[in-house]
PDB file of C-alpha atoms in Angstrom:
ATOM      1  CA  MET A   1     -97.368  19.828 -38.559  1.00 59.00           C
ATOM      2  CA  ASP A   2     -99.894  18.387 -36.082  1.00 78.00           C
ATOM      3  CA  PHE A   3    -102.250  15.666 -37.389  1.00 83.00           C
ATOM      4  CA  THR A   4    -105.109  17.555 -35.718  1.00 81.00           C
ATOM      5  CA  ASP A   5    -104.627  20.225 -38.328  1.00 83.00           C
ATOM      6  CA  VAL A   6    -105.346  17.874 -41.228  1.00 88.00           C
ATOM      7  CA  SER A   7    -108.243  19.303 -43.286  1.00 90.00           C
ATOM      8  CA  LEU A   8    -111.413  17.431 -44.378  1.00 90.00           C
ATOM      9  CA  THR A   9    -110.288  18.038 -47.947  1.00 92.00           C
ATOM     10  CA  ALA A  10    -107.147  16.078 -47.383  1.00 91.00           C
ATOM     11  CA  LEU A  11    -109.132  13.131 -45.770  1.00 91.00           C
ATOM     12  CA  ARG A  12    -111.462  13.078 -48.703  1.00 90.00           C
ATOM     13  CA  VAL A  13    -108.558  13.167 -51.183  1.00 92.00           C
ATOM     14  CA  PHE A  14    -106.868  10.324 -49.103  1.00 91.00           C
ATOM     15  CA  ARG A  15    -110.033   8.178 -49.249  1.00 89.00           C
ATOM     16  CA  ALA A  16    -110.442   8.823 -53.049  1.00 89.00           C
ATOM     17  CA  VAL A  17    -106.917   7.738 -53.781  1.00 91.00           C
ATOM     18  CA  THR A  18    -107.311   4.672 -51.653  1.00 88.00           C
ATOM     19  CA  GLU A  19    -110.583   3.755 -53.335  1.00 85.00           C
ATOM     20  CA  GLN A  20    -109.663   4.601 -56.961  1.00 86.00           C
ATOM     21  CA  GLY A  21    -106.220   2.937 -56.727  1.00 87.00           C
ATOM     22  CA  THR A  22    -104.213   5.678 -58.427  1.00 90.00           C
ATOM     23  CA  PHE A  23    -103.620   9.282 -58.071  1.00 92.00           C
ATOM     24  CA  THR A  24    -104.713   9.931 -61.642  1.00 92.00           C
ATOM     25  CA  ALA A  25    -108.107   8.034 -61.146  1.00 88.00           C
ATOM     26  CA  ALA A  26    -108.700   9.937 -57.906  1.00 89.00           C
ATOM     27  CA  ALA A  27    -108.064  13.368 -59.446  1.00 92.00           C
ATOM     28  CA  ALA A  28    -110.569  12.500 -62.240  1.00 90.00           C
ATOM     29  CA  SER A  29    -113.177  11.346 -59.786  1.00 86.00           C
ATOM     30  CA  LEU A  30    -112.783  14.522 -57.651  1.00 89.00           C
ATOM     31  CA  GLY A  31    -112.300  16.965 -60.537  1.00 90.00           C
ATOM     32  CA  TYR A  32    -108.930  17.936 -59.295  1.00 92.00           C
ATOM     33  CA  THR A  33    -105.518  18.200 -61.016  1.00 92.00           C
ATOM     34  CA  GLN A  34    -103.204  15.280 -60.321  1.00 91.00           C
ATOM     35  CA  SER A  35    -100.726  17.830 -58.756  1.00 92.00           C
ATOM     36  CA  ALA A  36    -103.502  19.014 -56.297  1.00 93.00           C
ATOM     37  CA  VAL A  37    -104.119  15.331 -55.247  1.00 92.00           C
ATOM     38  CA  SER A  38    -100.378  14.871 -54.736  1.00 92.00           C
ATOM     39  CA  ARG A  39    -100.092  18.027 -52.585  1.00 92.00           C
ATOM     40  CA  GLN A  40    -102.955  16.831 -50.413  1.00 93.00           C
ATOM     41  CA  ILE A  41    -101.406  13.366 -49.932  1.00 93.00           C
ATOM     42  CA  ALA A  42     -98.078  14.897 -49.176  1.00 92.00           C
ATOM     43  CA  ALA A  43     -99.633  17.150 -46.517  1.00 91.00           C
ATOM     44  CA  ILE A  44    -101.426  14.318 -44.810  1.00 93.00           C
ATOM     45  CA  GLU A  45     -98.342  12.134 -44.825  1.00 92.00           C
ATOM     46  CA  ARG A  46     -96.187  14.957 -43.308  1.00 91.00           C
ATOM     47  CA  ALA A  47     -98.900  15.406 -40.562  1.00 90.00           C
ATOM     48  CA  ALA A  48     -98.790  11.622 -39.850  1.00 90.00           C
ATOM     49  CA  GLY A  49     -95.055  11.522 -39.881  1.00 90.00           C
ATOM     50  CA  ALA A  50     -95.214   8.346 -41.893  1.00 92.00           C
ATOM     51  CA  GLU A  51     -95.801   7.030 -45.439  1.00 93.00           C
ATOM     52  CA  LEU A  52     -99.559   6.175 -45.719  1.00 92.00           C
ATOM     53  CA  LEU A  53     -99.473   4.761 -49.267  1.00 92.00           C
ATOM     54  CA  GLU A  54     -97.165   2.276 -50.837  1.00 90.00           C
ATOM     55  CA  ARG A  55     -96.580   3.514 -54.453  1.00 90.00           C
ATOM     56  CA  ARG A  56     -96.451   0.589 -56.793  1.00 87.00           C
ATOM     57  CA  ARG A  57     -96.474   0.178 -60.625  1.00 83.00           C
ATOM     58  CA  ASP A  58    -100.082  -1.294 -60.388  1.00 80.00           C
ATOM     59  CA  GLY A  59    -101.365   1.482 -58.157  1.00 86.00           C
ATOM     60  CA  VAL A  60    -101.347   2.329 -54.466  1.00 88.00           C
ATOM     61  CA  ARG A  61    -101.734   0.148 -51.402  1.00 86.00           C
ATOM     62  CA  LEU A  62    -102.275   1.304 -47.725  1.00 87.00           C
ATOM     63  CA  THR A  63     -99.348   0.922 -45.407  1.00 88.00           C
ATOM     64  CA  ALA A  64     -99.966  -0.113 -41.724  1.00 86.00           C
ATOM     65  CA  ALA A  65    -100.139   3.571 -40.793  1.00 90.00           C
ATOM     66  CA  GLY A  66    -102.257   4.143 -43.768  1.00 89.00           C
ATOM     67  CA  ARG A  67    -104.903   1.685 -42.526  1.00 85.00           C
ATOM     68  CA  VAL A  68    -105.017   3.408 -39.240  1.00 87.00           C
ATOM     69  CA  VAL A  69    -105.625   6.784 -40.780  1.00 90.00           C
ATOM     70  CA  MET A  70    -108.126   5.312 -43.252  1.00 86.00           C
ATOM     71  CA  ARG A  71    -110.171   3.776 -40.502  1.00 83.00           C
ATOM     72  CA  ARG A  72    -110.327   6.986 -38.543  1.00 87.00           C
ATOM     73  CA  ALA A  73    -110.809   9.083 -41.615  1.00 87.00           C
ATOM     74  CA  THR A  74    -113.824   6.995 -42.642  1.00 82.00           C
ATOM     75  CA  THR A  75    -115.467   7.542 -39.156  1.00 81.00           C
ATOM     76  CA  VAL A  76    -114.933  11.334 -39.462  1.00 88.00           C
ATOM     77  CA  LEU A  77    -116.099  11.583 -43.048  1.00 84.00           C
ATOM     78  CA  ASP A  78    -119.185   9.467 -42.333  1.00 78.00           C
ATOM     79  CA  GLU A  79    -120.054  11.655 -39.417  1.00 81.00           C
ATOM     80  CA  ILE A  80    -119.835  14.823 -41.446  1.00 85.00           C
ATOM     81  CA  ASP A  81    -121.877  13.243 -44.163  1.00 76.00           C
ATOM     82  CA  ALA A  82    -124.541  12.056 -41.722  1.00 72.00           C
ATOM     83  CA  THR A  83    -124.657  15.618 -40.195  1.00 79.00           C
ATOM     84  CA  ALA A  84    -125.184  17.105 -43.662  1.00 78.00           C
ATOM     85  CA  ARG A  85    -128.027  14.524 -44.319  1.00 70.00           C
ATOM     86  CA  GLU A  86    -129.694  15.223 -41.004  1.00 74.00           C
ATOM     87  CA  LEU A  87    -129.531  18.986 -41.489  1.00 78.00           C
ATOM     88  CA  SER A  88    -131.146  18.552 -44.960  1.00 74.00           C
ATOM     89  CA  GLY A  89    -133.910  16.201 -43.524  1.00 69.00           C
ATOM     90  CA  LEU A  90    -132.513  13.261 -45.331  1.00 58.00           C
ATOM     91  CA  PRO A  91    -132.449   9.664 -43.908  1.00 51.00           C
ATOM     92  CA  GLY A  92    -129.668   9.380 -41.209  1.00 49.00           C
ATOM     93  CA  GLN A  93    -126.515   7.214 -41.594  1.00 47.00           C
ATOM     94  CA  ALA A  94    -127.896   4.686 -39.191  1.00 50.00           C
ATOM     95  CA  GLY A  95    -130.506   3.569 -41.746  1.00 80.00           C
ATOM     96  CA  THR A  96    -128.138   3.873 -44.833  1.00 85.00           C
ATOM     97  CA  VAL A  97    -126.232   1.043 -46.436  1.00 93.00           C
ATOM     98  CA  ARG A  98    -123.750   1.629 -49.264  1.00 93.00           C
ATOM     99  CA  LEU A  99    -123.713  -1.314 -51.505  1.00 96.00           C
ATOM    100  CA  GLY A 100    -121.440  -2.098 -54.457  1.00 95.00           C
ATOM    101  CA  TRP A 101    -122.184  -4.662 -57.188  1.00 95.00           C
ATOM    102  CA  PHE A 102    -120.511  -6.295 -60.282  1.00 91.00           C
ATOM    103  CA  PRO A 103    -122.295  -5.451 -63.525  1.00 85.00           C
ATOM    104  CA  SER A 104    -124.564  -8.485 -64.092  1.00 86.00           C
ATOM    105  CA  ALA A 105    -125.950  -8.352 -60.621  1.00 89.00           C
ATOM    106  CA  GLY A 106    -127.944  -5.210 -61.633  1.00 88.00           C
ATOM    107  CA  ALA A 107    -130.017  -7.038 -64.148  1.00 85.00           C
ATOM    108  CA  VAL A 108    -132.094  -9.238 -61.853  1.00 89.00           C
ATOM    109  CA  LEU A 109    -130.498  -9.950 -58.428  1.00 91.00           C
ATOM    110  CA  LEU A 110    -130.118  -6.344 -57.172  1.00 94.00           C
ATOM    111  CA  PRO A 111    -133.553  -5.246 -58.194  1.00 94.00           C
ATOM    112  CA  THR A 112    -135.072  -8.327 -56.563  1.00 93.00           C
ATOM    113  CA  ALA A 113    -133.337  -7.667 -53.312  1.00 95.00           C
ATOM    114  CA  LEU A 114    -134.255  -3.988 -53.299  1.00 95.00           C
ATOM    115  CA  ALA A 115    -137.878  -4.633 -54.102  1.00 95.00           C
ATOM    116  CA  THR A 116    -137.975  -6.908 -51.044  1.00 94.00           C
ATOM    117  CA  LEU A 117    -136.416  -4.309 -48.820  1.00 94.00           C
ATOM    118  CA  ARG A 118    -138.884  -1.716 -49.884  1.00 93.00           C
ATOM    119  CA  ARG A 119    -141.681  -4.000 -48.592  1.00 93.00           C
ATOM    120  CA  THR A 120    -140.000  -5.247 -45.515  1.00 92.00           C
ATOM    121  CA  ASP A 121    -137.801  -2.309 -44.505  1.00 91.00           C
ATOM    122  CA  PRO A 122    -139.294   0.906 -45.990  1.00 89.00           C
ATOM    123  CA  GLY A 123    -137.121   3.077 -43.759  1.00 86.00           C
ATOM    124  CA  LEU A 124    -133.964   1.470 -44.866  1.00 90.00           C
ATOM    125  CA  HIS A 125    -131.996   3.624 -47.381  1.00 89.00           C
ATOM    126  CA  VAL A 126    -129.739   1.701 -49.764  1.00 93.00           C
ATOM    127  CA  ILE A 127    -127.288   3.575 -51.905  1.00 91.00           C
ATOM    128  CA  SER A 128    -125.787   1.354 -54.522  1.00 94.00           C
ATOM    129  CA  ARG A 129    -123.232   1.590 -57.377  1.00 92.00           C
ATOM    130  CA  GLU A 130    -121.824  -0.730 -60.111  1.00 92.00           C
ATOM    131  CA  GLY A 131    -118.119  -1.435 -60.367  1.00 89.00           C
ATOM    132  CA  ALA A 132    -115.490  -3.950 -61.346  1.00 87.00           C
ATOM    133  CA  THR A 133    -114.129  -6.216 -58.544  1.00 90.00           C
ATOM    134  CA  PRO A 134    -110.881  -4.352 -57.898  1.00 89.00           C
ATOM    135  CA  ALA A 135    -112.692  -1.015 -57.603  1.00 88.00           C
ATOM    136  CA  LEU A 136    -115.432  -2.477 -55.238  1.00 93.00           C
ATOM    137  CA  VAL A 137    -112.673  -4.067 -53.070  1.00 93.00           C
ATOM    138  CA  ARG A 138    -110.721  -0.720 -52.757  1.00 90.00           C
ATOM    139  CA  ALA A 139    -114.017   1.051 -51.874  1.00 90.00           C
ATOM    140  CA  LEU A 140    -114.661  -1.398 -49.144  1.00 91.00           C
ATOM    141  CA  ARG A 141    -111.096  -0.992 -47.734  1.00 88.00           C
ATOM    142  CA  ALA A 142    -111.572   2.839 -48.028  1.00 85.00           C
ATOM    143  CA  GLY A 143    -114.725   2.714 -46.082  1.00 84.00           C
ATOM    144  CA  SER A 144    -116.991   4.153 -48.817  1.00 85.00           C
ATOM    145  CA  LEU A 145    -118.884   0.891 -49.188  1.00 92.00           C
ATOM    146  CA  ASP A 146    -120.501  -1.338 -46.507  1.00 93.00           C
ATOM    147  CA  LEU A 147    -121.074  -4.338 -48.618  1.00 96.00           C
ATOM    148  CA  ALA A 148    -120.077  -5.474 -52.102  1.00 97.00           C
ATOM    149  CA  LEU A 149    -121.475  -8.276 -54.358  1.00 96.00           C
ATOM    150  CA  LEU A 150    -118.506  -9.781 -56.163  1.00 95.00           C
ATOM    151  CA  ALA A 151    -118.350 -12.414 -58.903  1.00 90.00           C
ATOM    152  CA  SER A 152    -115.551 -15.072 -58.380  1.00 90.00           C
ATOM    153  CA  VAL A 153    -114.084 -17.598 -60.870  1.00 87.00           C
ATOM    154  CA  PRO A 154    -111.954 -20.615 -60.319  1.00 86.00           C
ATOM    155  CA  PRO A 155    -109.595 -21.076 -58.489  1.00 87.00           C
ATOM    156  CA  PHE A 156    -111.620 -18.826 -56.189  1.00 91.00           C
ATOM    157  CA  ARG A 157    -108.822 -16.757 -54.717  1.00 92.00           C
ATOM    158  CA  PRO A 158    -109.556 -13.879 -52.226  1.00 93.00           C
ATOM    159  CA  PRO A 159    -110.298 -10.652 -53.938  1.00 92.00           C
ATOM    160  CA  ASP A 160    -107.141  -8.994 -52.614  1.00 90.00           C
ATOM    161  CA  ALA A 161    -104.043  -9.775 -50.533  1.00 86.00           C
ATOM    162  CA  GLU A 162    -104.477  -6.943 -48.023  1.00 85.00           C
ATOM    163  CA  SER A 163    -104.638  -7.513 -44.300  1.00 83.00           C
ATOM    164  CA  PRO A 164    -106.923  -8.008 -42.460  1.00 87.00           C
ATOM    165  CA  ALA A 165    -108.726 -10.351 -45.004  1.00 93.00           C
ATOM    166  CA  LEU A 166    -112.201  -9.314 -45.963  1.00 94.00           C
ATOM    167  CA  ALA A 167    -115.129 -11.163 -44.589  1.00 95.00           C
ATOM    168  CA  LEU A 168    -116.523 -13.283 -47.529  1.00 96.00           C
ATOM    169  CA  GLU A 169    -119.687 -15.213 -47.829  1.00 95.00           C
ATOM    170  CA  THR A 170    -120.527 -17.346 -50.795  1.00 95.00           C
ATOM    171  CA  LEU A 171    -124.240 -16.785 -51.604  1.00 93.00           C
ATOM    172  CA  THR A 172    -124.340 -19.260 -54.481  1.00 91.00           C
ATOM    173  CA  GLU A 173    -122.177 -21.389 -56.682  1.00 90.00           C
ATOM    174  CA  ARG A 174    -123.567 -22.223 -60.090  1.00 89.00           C
ATOM    175  CA  ALA A 175    -122.573 -23.491 -63.464  1.00 89.00           C
ATOM    176  CA  LEU A 176    -121.752 -20.941 -66.265  1.00 92.00           C
ATOM    177  CA  CYS A 177    -124.274 -21.210 -69.051  1.00 93.00           C
ATOM    178  CA  LEU A 178    -124.386 -20.283 -72.786  1.00 95.00           C
ATOM    179  CA  ALA A 179    -126.726 -17.773 -74.528  1.00 96.00           C
ATOM    180  CA  VAL A 180    -127.448 -18.690 -78.079  1.00 97.00           C
ATOM    181  CA  PRO A 181    -129.755 -17.211 -80.660  1.00 97.00           C
ATOM    182  CA  ALA A 182    -133.164 -18.994 -80.843  1.00 95.00           C
ATOM    183  CA  GLY A 183    -132.495 -19.774 -84.564  1.00 95.00           C
ATOM    184  CA  HIS A 184    -129.020 -21.172 -84.076  1.00 96.00           C
ATOM    185  CA  PRO A 185    -128.509 -24.933 -84.568  1.00 95.00           C
ATOM    186  CA  LEU A 186    -127.375 -25.282 -81.041  1.00 95.00           C
ATOM    187  CA  ALA A 187    -130.766 -23.972 -79.760  1.00 95.00           C
ATOM    188  CA  ARG A 188    -132.511 -27.168 -81.092  1.00 93.00           C
ATOM    189  CA  GLY A 189    -131.125 -29.332 -78.246  1.00 91.00           C
ATOM    190  CA  ASP A 190    -131.496 -29.384 -74.401  1.00 92.00           C
ATOM    191  CA  PHE A 191    -127.863 -28.619 -73.927  1.00 93.00           C
ATOM    192  CA  ALA A 192    -124.722 -27.512 -75.831  1.00 94.00           C
ATOM    193  CA  ASP A 193    -121.871 -29.886 -76.117  1.00 94.00           C
ATOM    194  CA  VAL A 194    -118.431 -28.261 -75.488  1.00 93.00           C
ATOM    195  CA  ALA A 195    -117.157 -29.841 -78.720  1.00 93.00           C
ATOM    196  CA  ASP A 196    -119.804 -27.842 -80.681  1.00 94.00           C
ATOM    197  CA  LEU A 197    -118.431 -24.584 -79.319  1.00 95.00           C
ATOM    198  CA  ARG A 198    -115.291 -24.711 -81.620  1.00 94.00           C
ATOM    199  CA  GLY A 199    -115.486 -22.392 -84.578  1.00 94.00           C
ATOM    200  CA  GLN A 200    -118.368 -20.302 -83.229  1.00 96.00           C
ATOM    201  CA  ARG A 201    -118.512 -16.451 -83.250  1.00 96.00           C
ATOM    202  CA  TRP A 202    -118.470 -14.818 -79.819  1.00 97.00           C
ATOM    203  CA  ILE A 203    -119.641 -11.645 -78.159  1.00 96.00           C
ATOM    204  CA  ALA A 204    -117.241 -10.829 -75.371  1.00 93.00           C
ATOM    205  CA  SER A 205    -116.396  -8.041 -72.997  1.00 87.00           C
ATOM    206  CA  PRO A 206    -113.259  -5.875 -73.814  1.00 78.00           C
ATOM    207  CA  SER A 207    -110.308  -7.500 -72.089  1.00 62.00           C
ATOM    208  CA  SER A 208    -107.800  -5.551 -70.079  1.00 49.00           C
ATOM    209  CA  GLY A 209    -104.640  -6.560 -68.330  1.00 42.00           C
ATOM    210  CA  GLU A 210    -104.716 -10.182 -67.061  1.00 41.00           C
ATOM    211  CA  ASP A 211    -108.554 -10.298 -66.959  1.00 46.00           C
ATOM    212  CA  ARG A 212    -110.198 -13.225 -68.663  1.00 56.00           C
ATOM    213  CA  LEU A 213    -112.011 -12.710 -71.853  1.00 70.00           C
ATOM    214  CA  MET A 214    -115.555 -12.654 -70.534  1.00 85.00           C
ATOM    215  CA  GLY A 215    -118.172 -13.997 -72.862  1.00 91.00           C
ATOM    216  CA  VAL A 216    -116.032 -16.798 -74.520  1.00 93.00           C
ATOM    217  CA  TRP A 217    -116.480 -20.302 -73.107  1.00 93.00           C
ATOM    218  CA  PRO A 218    -113.307 -20.884 -70.979  1.00 90.00           C
ATOM    219  CA  GLY A 219    -110.757 -23.423 -72.063  1.00 84.00           C
ATOM    220  CA  LEU A 220    -111.428 -23.599 -75.765  1.00 87.00           C
ATOM    221  CA  ASP A 221    -108.540 -25.205 -77.551  1.00 86.00           C
ATOM    222  CA  GLU A 222    -108.500 -22.445 -80.358  1.00 89.00           C
ATOM    223  CA  ARG A 223    -108.241 -18.754 -80.806  1.00 91.00           C
ATOM    224  CA  PRO A 224    -111.787 -17.556 -80.538  1.00 92.00           C
ATOM    225  CA  GLU A 225    -113.357 -15.411 -83.211  1.00 94.00           C
ATOM    226  CA  ILE A 226    -114.677 -12.232 -81.453  1.00 94.00           C
ATOM    227  CA  ALA A 227    -117.377 -10.835 -83.512  1.00 95.00           C
ATOM    228  CA  HIS A 228    -118.502  -8.007 -81.252  1.00 95.00           C
ATOM    229  CA  THR A 229    -117.241  -6.609 -77.889  1.00 94.00           C
ATOM    230  CA  ALA A 230    -119.560  -4.932 -75.330  1.00 92.00           C
ATOM    231  CA  ARG A 231    -119.257  -4.261 -71.595  1.00 87.00           C
ATOM    232  CA  ASP A 232    -122.911  -4.094 -70.983  1.00 88.00           C
ATOM    233  CA  TRP A 233    -124.546  -7.649 -70.350  1.00 88.00           C
ATOM    234  CA  LEU A 234    -127.897  -6.576 -71.691  1.00 90.00           C
ATOM    235  CA  ALA A 235    -126.237  -5.281 -74.877  1.00 93.00           C
ATOM    236  CA  LYS A 236    -124.492  -8.665 -75.365  1.00 94.00           C
ATOM    237  CA  LEU A 237    -127.733 -10.525 -74.862  1.00 95.00           C
ATOM    238  CA  HIS A 238    -129.460  -8.372 -77.454  1.00 96.00           C
ATOM    239  CA  LEU A 239    -126.678  -8.936 -79.876  1.00 97.00           C
ATOM    240  CA  VAL A 240    -127.181 -12.668 -79.305  1.00 97.00           C
ATOM    241  CA  ALA A 241    -130.890 -12.278 -79.942  1.00 97.00           C
ATOM    242  CA  ALA A 242    -130.008 -10.528 -83.258  1.00 97.00           C
ATOM    243  CA  GLY A 243    -128.031 -13.629 -84.296  1.00 96.00           C
ATOM    244  CA  CYS A 244    -124.660 -11.936 -84.001  1.00 97.00           C
ATOM    245  CA  GLY A 245    -122.942 -14.626 -82.032  1.00 96.00           C
ATOM    246  CA  LEU A 246    -122.914 -16.563 -78.700  1.00 97.00           C
ATOM    247  CA  THR A 247    -121.920 -15.394 -75.200  1.00 96.00           C
ATOM    248  CA  THR A 248    -121.533 -16.938 -71.769  1.00 95.00           C
ATOM    249  CA  VAL A 249    -123.819 -15.900 -68.923  1.00 92.00           C
ATOM    250  CA  PRO A 250    -124.459 -16.566 -65.349  1.00 88.00           C
ATOM    251  CA  VAL A 251    -127.718 -18.453 -64.834  1.00 84.00           C
ATOM    252  CA  THR A 252    -129.072 -15.541 -62.754  1.00 82.00           C
ATOM    253  CA  LEU A 253    -129.328 -13.436 -65.994  1.00 85.00           C
ATOM    254  CA  ALA A 254    -131.751 -15.823 -67.563  1.00 85.00           C
ATOM    255  CA  ALA A 255    -134.740 -13.772 -66.431  1.00 84.00           C
ATOM    256  CA  ALA A 256    -133.387 -10.707 -68.018  1.00 87.00           C
ATOM    257  CA  ALA A 257    -132.649 -12.296 -71.478  1.00 91.00           C
ATOM    258  CA  PRO A 258    -134.611 -10.686 -74.249  1.00 93.00           C
ATOM    259  CA  PRO A 259    -136.885 -12.657 -76.677  1.00 94.00           C
ATOM    260  CA  GLY A 260    -134.978 -14.688 -79.218  1.00 95.00           C
ATOM    261  CA  VAL A 261    -132.440 -16.017 -76.706  1.00 96.00           C
ATOM    262  CA  ARG A 262    -132.029 -19.522 -75.315  1.00 95.00           C
ATOM    263  CA  ILE A 263    -129.971 -20.127 -72.219  1.00 94.00           C
ATOM    264  CA  LEU A 264    -128.334 -23.624 -72.327  1.00 95.00           C
ATOM    265  CA  PRO A 265    -126.170 -25.634 -69.963  1.00 93.00           C
ATOM    266  CA  VAL A 266    -122.849 -26.933 -71.404  1.00 94.00           C
ATOM    267  CA  ARG A 267    -121.775 -30.417 -71.184  1.00 92.00           C
ATOM    268  CA  GLY A 268    -118.848 -32.582 -72.269  1.00 86.00           C
ATOM    269  CA  GLY A 269    -116.183 -30.869 -70.188  1.00 78.00           C
ATOM    270  CA  PRO A 270    -115.492 -29.705 -66.661  1.00 76.00           C
ATOM    271  CA  GLN A 271    -118.287 -27.620 -65.226  1.00 77.00           C
ATOM    272  CA  GLU A 272    -117.341 -23.990 -65.153  1.00 85.00           C
ATOM    273  CA  GLN A 273    -118.450 -22.781 -61.791  1.00 89.00           C
ATOM    274  CA  ARG A 274    -119.049 -19.133 -60.818  1.00 90.00           C
ATOM    275  CA  ARG A 275    -119.530 -17.942 -57.272  1.00 92.00           C
ATOM    276  CA  LEU A 276    -121.543 -15.032 -56.102  1.00 92.00           C
ATOM    277  CA  VAL A 277    -119.730 -13.617 -53.043  1.00 95.00           C
ATOM    278  CA  LEU A 278    -120.791 -10.919 -50.544  1.00 96.00           C
ATOM    279  CA  ALA A 279    -117.915  -9.126 -49.107  1.00 97.00           C
ATOM    280  CA  ARG A 280    -117.393  -6.701 -46.202  1.00 95.00           C
ATOM    281  CA  LEU A 281    -114.722  -5.463 -43.873  1.00 92.00           C
ATOM    282  CA  PRO A 282    -113.974  -8.000 -40.947  1.00 91.00           C
ATOM    283  CA  ARG A 283    -115.858  -6.308 -38.173  1.00 88.00           C
ATOM    284  CA  PRO A 284    -119.393  -6.862 -36.669  1.00 90.00           C
ATOM    285  CA  PRO A 285    -121.785  -5.404 -39.290  1.00 90.00           C
ATOM    286  CA  ALA A 286    -124.332  -2.680 -38.245  1.00 89.00           C
ATOM    287  CA  GLU A 287    -127.984  -4.014 -37.992  1.00 91.00           C
ATOM    288  CA  PRO A 288    -129.027  -2.272 -41.419  1.00 93.00           C
ATOM    289  CA  VAL A 289    -126.153  -3.967 -43.188  1.00 94.00           C
ATOM    290  CA  THR A 290    -127.268  -7.358 -41.752  1.00 94.00           C
ATOM    291  CA  ARG A 291    -130.833  -6.802 -43.136  1.00 94.00           C
ATOM    292  CA  VAL A 292    -129.470  -5.886 -46.547  1.00 96.00           C
ATOM    293  CA  ALA A 293    -127.217  -8.907 -46.618  1.00 95.00           C
ATOM    294  CA  ALA A 294    -130.201 -11.129 -45.718  1.00 95.00           C
ATOM    295  CA  ALA A 295    -132.175  -9.695 -48.648  1.00 95.00           C
ATOM    296  CA  LEU A 296    -129.387 -10.258 -51.057  1.00 95.00           C
ATOM    297  CA  ARG A 297    -128.924 -13.847 -49.672  1.00 94.00           C
ATOM    298  CA  ALA A 298    -132.582 -14.577 -50.273  1.00 93.00           C
ATOM    299  CA  ALA A 299    -132.564 -13.043 -53.704  1.00 92.00           C
ATOM    300  CA  ALA A 300    -129.516 -15.045 -54.765  1.00 90.00           C
ATOM    301  CA  LEU A 301    -131.269 -18.304 -53.721  1.00 86.00           C
ATOM    302  CA  ASP A 302    -134.451 -17.385 -55.516  1.00 81.00           C
ATOM    303  CA  THR A 303    -132.920 -16.040 -58.809  1.00 72.00           C
ATOM    304  CA  GLY A 304    -132.422 -18.454 -61.630  1.00 52.00           C
ATOM    305  CA  THR A 305    -131.823 -22.185 -61.319  1.00 44.00           C
ATOM    306  CA  PRO A 306    -128.518 -24.179 -61.133  1.00 35.00           C
ATOM    307  CA  GLY A 307    -127.137 -24.545 -64.635  1.00 34.00           C
ATOM    308  CA  GLY A 308    -127.360 -28.048 -66.087  1.00 32.00           C
ATOM    309  CA  SER A 309    -129.788 -29.333 -63.365  1.00 32.00           C
ATOM    310  CA  SER A 310    -133.059 -28.337 -64.966  1.00 34.00           C
ATOM    311  CA  PRO A 311    -134.413 -27.992 -68.460  1.00 36.00           C
ATOM    312  CA  PRO A 312    -132.924 -25.104 -70.630  1.00 39.00           C
ATOM    313  CA  LEU A 313    -134.688 -21.837 -70.559  1.00 40.00           C
ATOM    314  CA  ARG A 314    -136.629 -20.948 -73.674  1.00 39.00           C
ATOM    315  CA  LEU A 315    -136.997 -17.242 -74.117  1.00 37.00           C
ATOM    316  CA  GLY A 316    -138.820 -16.030 -77.126  1.00 38.00           C
ATOM    317  CA  GLY A 317    -137.776 -18.954 -79.357  1.00 38.00           C
TER     318      GLY A 317
END
């Protein structure tokens, strides 16, 4: 089979598998059966005369040949999509930036940046989507995102081990904070002492695999009592407001906290730093991508205040 005979469907399936990380997830995202996805991948690998995906227990990774095909496939698929948009009278690809972001960035940071872009670059078309860091990184590698906002925790390792390394820019590095109900005893002070966090009830995100238990103060020398679990940051903050427990928050979420919540710095132990990182493929960015990156950079600097360096934020209490 000649590679010039490869169908657009096979290229789209290949990109979906690369982005989703598994055949099963790609099949679900495309509405295909897993066997149909497997057949398309087998066909494109036969045409390439090489294995394009390394099958591993934790998902798939691109081989050297796979990276070549993915780079070219992205160009082809982007051109087809741009043609479809142009024929439909929609904004062209040259003015479109595809942005991915981690969940809490959508509360304050992303809307701030997009509002700025609407004023300064009304012709710029930003398409965004939320995702977990592994999914966003795979989407960058697959060419279906131009930029990704990622949250990074110590020891601040690169988001993946693929080559070439992603281009990473740290937008901010700030201390993790604590959200407490306004009626909680801890809310009476200007900060929370780490020793006072023992024996508290916590509101956390569901844990999976080796992910940290997000929402519980890191490093507590006890098994934490998880009163409630929720993936959505706003839901967790409303549970805090209702007096259901405590949760950790990046300081950038302070402006989105509902009434009845206080955001406090935590003292008495090592500062728990969190980085906001902008990631992209290591190639010169297109001019629209540069403009979006600049807006995100400005929004990151303007949103919130460094935890522990200023008075606690009183919200409805």
